Coordinates of C-alpha atoms in Angstrom, one line a residue:
H1068 CA 101.3 97.6 123.2
Y1069 CA 103.3 95.5 120.9
C1070 CA 104.5 96.1 117.3
F1071 CA 105.5 93.6 114.7
G1072 CA 109.0 93.5 113.6
E1073 CA 110.6 92.0 116.7
C1074 CA 110.3 95.0 118.8
E1075 CA 108.2 96.3 121.7
I1076 CA 106.9 99.8 122.2
T1077 CA 108.2 101.0 125.5
G1078 CA 106.6 104.4 125.8
G1079 CA 106.1 107.7 124.0
D1080 CA 103.5 108.6 121.5
N1081 CA 103.3 109.3 117.8
T1082 CA 103.2 113.1 118.1
G1083 CA 106.0 113.6 115.7
G1084 CA 107.0 117.2 115.2
G1085 CA 108.6 117.9 111.8
G1086 CA 108.2 121.0 109.8
G1087 CA 106.2 119.3 107.0
N1088 CA 104.9 121.0 103.9
S1089 CA 101.2 121.5 104.5
G1090 CA 99.3 121.2 101.4
N1091 CA 100.7 120.8 97.9
T1092 CA 102.9 123.6 97.9
N1093 CA 105.9 122.0 96.3
P1094 CA 106.7 123.4 92.9
P1095 CA 107.7 121.0 90.2
G1096 CA 111.4 119.8 90.6
S1097 CA 111.3 120.3 94.3
S1098 CA 111.4 117.7 97.1
E1099 CA 108.6 115.9 95.5
T1100 CA 110.9 114.7 92.7
G1101 CA 112.1 111.2 93.0
I1102 CA 109.5 109.9 95.4
A1103 CA 107.1 108.3 93.0
A1104 CA 107.0 104.9 94.7
I1105 CA 106.3 106.2 98.2
K1106 CA 104.0 109.1 97.3
P1107 CA 100.7 107.1 97.1
L1108 CA 101.4 105.4 100.5
Y1109 CA 103.0 108.3 102.4
A1110 CA 100.9 109.7 105.2
E1111 CA 101.0 113.5 105.8
T1112 CA 101.8 112.7 109.4
S1113 CA 105.0 111.1 108.4
T1114 CA 108.2 113.0 109.7
L1115 CA 111.0 112.1 107.4
D1116 CA 113.1 114.8 105.8
S1117 CA 113.7 115.1 102.0
Q1118 CA 116.9 112.9 102.1
Q1119 CA 115.2 110.2 104.2
K1120 CA 112.2 110.3 101.8
T1121 CA 114.6 109.6 98.9
L1122 CA 116.1 106.6 100.9
L1123 CA 112.6 105.4 101.5
N1124 CA 111.7 105.7 97.9
T1125 CA 114.8 103.7 96.9
A1126 CA 113.9 101.0 99.4
M1127 CA 110.2 100.9 98.3
T1128 CA 111.3 100.7 94.7
D1129 CA 113.6 97.8 95.5
F1130 CA 110.7 96.1 97.2
I1131 CA 108.4 96.5 94.2
E1132 CA 111.0 95.3 91.8
R1133 CA 112.3 92.4 93.8
S1134 CA 109.2 90.2 93.3
E1135 CA 105.9 90.2 91.5
K1136 CA 104.5 89.0 94.8
F1137 CA 105.7 92.1 96.6
K1138 CA 104.5 94.2 93.7
R1139 CA 101.0 92.7 94.2
M1140 CA 101.2 93.4 97.9
Y1141 CA 102.0 97.1 97.2
D1142 CA 99.4 97.5 94.5
N1143 CA 96.7 96.0 96.9
L1144 CA 97.7 98.5 99.7
L1145 CA 97.4 101.3 97.1
A1146 CA 94.0 99.9 95.8
K1147 CA 92.7 100.1 99.4
G1148 CA 93.7 103.6 99.8
V1149 CA 96.2 102.9 102.7
K1150 CA 98.4 105.6 104.0
I1151 CA 101.3 104.7 106.2
K1152 CA 103.2 107.1 108.6
F1153 CA 107.0 106.7 108.2
E1154 CA 109.1 107.9 111.0
I1155 CA 112.4 107.6 112.8
N1156 CA 112.0 107.1 116.5
P1157 CA 114.6 105.0 118.2
G1158 CA 112.8 105.4 121.5
K1159 CA 110.1 103.1 120.3
L1160 CA 112.4 100.2 119.5
E1161 CA 113.9 98.2 122.3
A1162 CA 117.7 97.7 122.2
G1163 CA 118.7 94.5 120.4
Q1164 CA 115.0 93.7 119.3
G1165 CA 115.1 95.0 115.7
R1166 CA 115.6 98.2 114.0
A1167 CA 112.2 98.7 112.4
S1168 CA 108.6 98.0 113.4
Y1169 CA 105.1 98.2 112.1
L1170 CA 102.0 99.1 114.2
N1171 CA 98.9 101.1 113.6
N1172 CA 99.6 102.1 110.0
T1173 CA 103.0 103.3 111.1
I1174 CA 106.5 102.1 110.1
T1175 CA 109.2 103.2 112.5
F1176 CA 112.9 103.0 111.8
Y1177 CA 115.7 103.2 114.4
S1178 CA 117.8 105.5 112.3
E1179 CA 118.3 106.9 108.9
E1180 CA 120.7 104.1 108.0
H1181 CA 117.9 101.6 108.6
I1182 CA 115.7 103.0 105.8
H1183 CA 116.6 100.2 103.5
L1184 CA 114.9 97.2 101.9
D1185 CA 116.5 94.9 104.5
Y1186 CA 114.4 96.6 107.2
L1187 CA 111.4 97.9 105.1
Q1188 CA 110.5 94.5 103.6
E1189 CA 109.3 92.7 106.6
E1190 CA 107.3 95.7 108.0
L1191 CA 105.5 96.1 104.7
I1192 CA 104.6 92.4 104.9
H1193 CA 103.2 93.1 108.4
A1194 CA 101.2 96.0 106.9
V1195 CA 99.7 93.7 104.4
Q1196 CA 99.0 91.1 107.0
D1197 CA 97.2 93.8 109.0
L1198 CA 95.4 95.8 106.3
D1199 CA 94.8 93.1 103.7
C1200 CA 94.4 89.8 105.5
Y1201 CA 93.9 89.6 109.3
G1202 CA 93.4 92.9 111.1
Q1203 CA 95.3 94.0 114.0
S1204 CA 93.3 92.4 116.8
Y1205 CA 93.8 88.9 115.3
M1206 CA 97.4 89.6 114.7
F1207 CA 97.9 90.3 118.3
S1208 CA 96.3 86.9 119.2
A1209 CA 98.7 85.0 117.0
R1210 CA 101.9 87.0 117.1
K1211 CA 104.2 84.0 116.8
N1212 CA 102.3 82.8 113.8
I1213 CA 102.4 86.3 112.2
E1214 CA 106.1 86.7 112.6
F1215 CA 106.8 83.2 111.3
E1216 CA 104.6 83.7 108.3
A1217 CA 106.5 87.0 107.4
K1218 CA 109.8 85.1 107.6
V1219 CA 108.5 82.3 105.4
I1220 CA 107.2 84.7 102.8
Q1221 CA 110.6 86.4 102.6
D1222 CA 112.4 83.0 102.3
I1223 CA 109.9 81.8 99.5
V1224 CA 110.8 85.0 97.6
A1225 CA 114.5 84.3 98.1
E1226 CA 114.0 80.7 96.9
I1227 CA 112.2 82.0 93.8
E1228 CA 115.1 84.3 93.2
G1229 CA 117.5 81.5 93.5
C1230 CA 119.7 83.6 95.8
G1231 CA 119.9 81.0 98.7
G1232 CA 119.8 81.7 102.4
T1233 CA 116.9 81.7 104.7
M1234 CA 115.7 83.8 107.6
G1235 CA 113.2 81.4 109.3
N1236 CA 115.8 79.1 110.6
M1237 CA 118.4 81.5 111.9
G1238 CA 119.3 80.8 115.5
Q1239 CA 117.4 77.5 115.5
S1240 CA 118.5 73.9 116.3
P1241 CA 120.6 72.1 113.6
D1242 CA 117.7 69.8 112.8
F1243 CA 115.2 72.6 112.5
F1244 CA 117.7 74.6 110.4
E1245 CA 118.2 71.7 107.9
N1246 CA 114.6 70.6 107.7
Y1247 CA 113.3 74.2 107.3
G1248 CA 115.7 74.8 104.5
K1249 CA 114.5 71.7 102.7
W1250 CA 110.8 72.7 103.3
I1251 CA 111.3 76.1 101.7
E1252 CA 113.1 74.4 98.8
E1253 CA 110.0 72.2 98.2
Y1254 CA 108.1 75.4 97.0
M1255 CA 110.0 75.2 93.7
K1256 CA 109.2 71.5 93.2
K1257 CA 105.7 71.1 94.7
G1258 CA 104.3 74.5 94.8
C1259 CA 102.6 76.2 97.8
S1260 CA 100.6 73.2 99.0
S1261 CA 103.5 71.8 101.0
I1262 CA 104.2 75.2 102.6
I1263 CA 100.6 75.5 103.7
S1264 CA 100.2 71.9 104.9
R1265 CA 103.4 71.9 106.9
F1266 CA 103.2 75.4 108.2
H1267 CA 102.3 74.4 111.8
E1268 CA 104.8 71.6 111.9
F1269 CA 107.6 74.3 111.7
C1270 CA 105.8 77.3 113.3
E1271 CA 105.0 75.5 116.7
L1272 CA 108.7 74.5 117.0
W1273 CA 110.1 77.8 116.0
T1274 CA 111.7 79.8 118.8
G1275 CA 112.5 82.9 116.8
Y1276 CA 109.7 85.0 118.6
P1277 CA 108.1 84.6 122.0
G1278 CA 104.6 85.8 121.0
T1279 CA 101.3 83.8 121.3
Y1280 CA 101.0 80.7 119.1
K1281 CA 97.7 79.9 117.6
S1282 CA 97.1 76.3 116.6
D1283 CA 94.2 76.9 114.3
F1284 CA 96.0 79.8 112.4
S1285 CA 95.7 79.7 108.7
P1286 CA 98.5 81.5 106.8
E1287 CA 96.2 83.6 104.7
T1288 CA 98.9 86.0 103.4
I1289 CA 100.8 83.0 101.9
I1290 CA 97.6 81.5 100.6
K1291 CA 96.5 84.8 98.9
Y1292 CA 99.8 85.8 97.4
F1293 CA 101.6 82.4 96.7
F1294 CA 98.8 79.8 96.3
N1295 CA 95.8 81.6 94.8
E1296 CA 97.3 82.8 91.6

């Protein structure tokens, strides 16, 4: 099985232990306080402790507040009644291949220190790709496209913010690095049409992920959240 977020599941199962609170037994002001952002998405099978839940809530709040595009993604997951299992399980993540992953309505972190927007952001995008756009079986058939689209989405949001820096061209050739950066910059000048029309021009050449490339892939997540407004 493969998961999204540049990692591979190497074994084990999802039978997390955790002495969770069964039922709504928390009195007001207990551990339920301060987790408003995650509570609607948080599956009962999640295995984070109260401190980790607070970290996750901070990361989720940062995601929602960073971009109105991300806020729409979050709202659509809520509208669909999605529940996500959140866990820490380093055994699921291959060394050097990422510190968070998404698969089967589960977001896995390598350790507590990785419960942060920097890691949560891409995995929530993968959740949206799966549960709001493509479905898991299609994602597996176009893994390179899916990973590249997630990078492009984050780079467009960064461009809108004007914070500079791109993820999709990291580790690529100098020509790709320069041309990709210019392509992302076009969003602010030409809107989403250039991003969509030239998606495959860059995705096919991208070497950031070894998964299957699908030449007829349509970047529906970008279209839904950045083009159809």
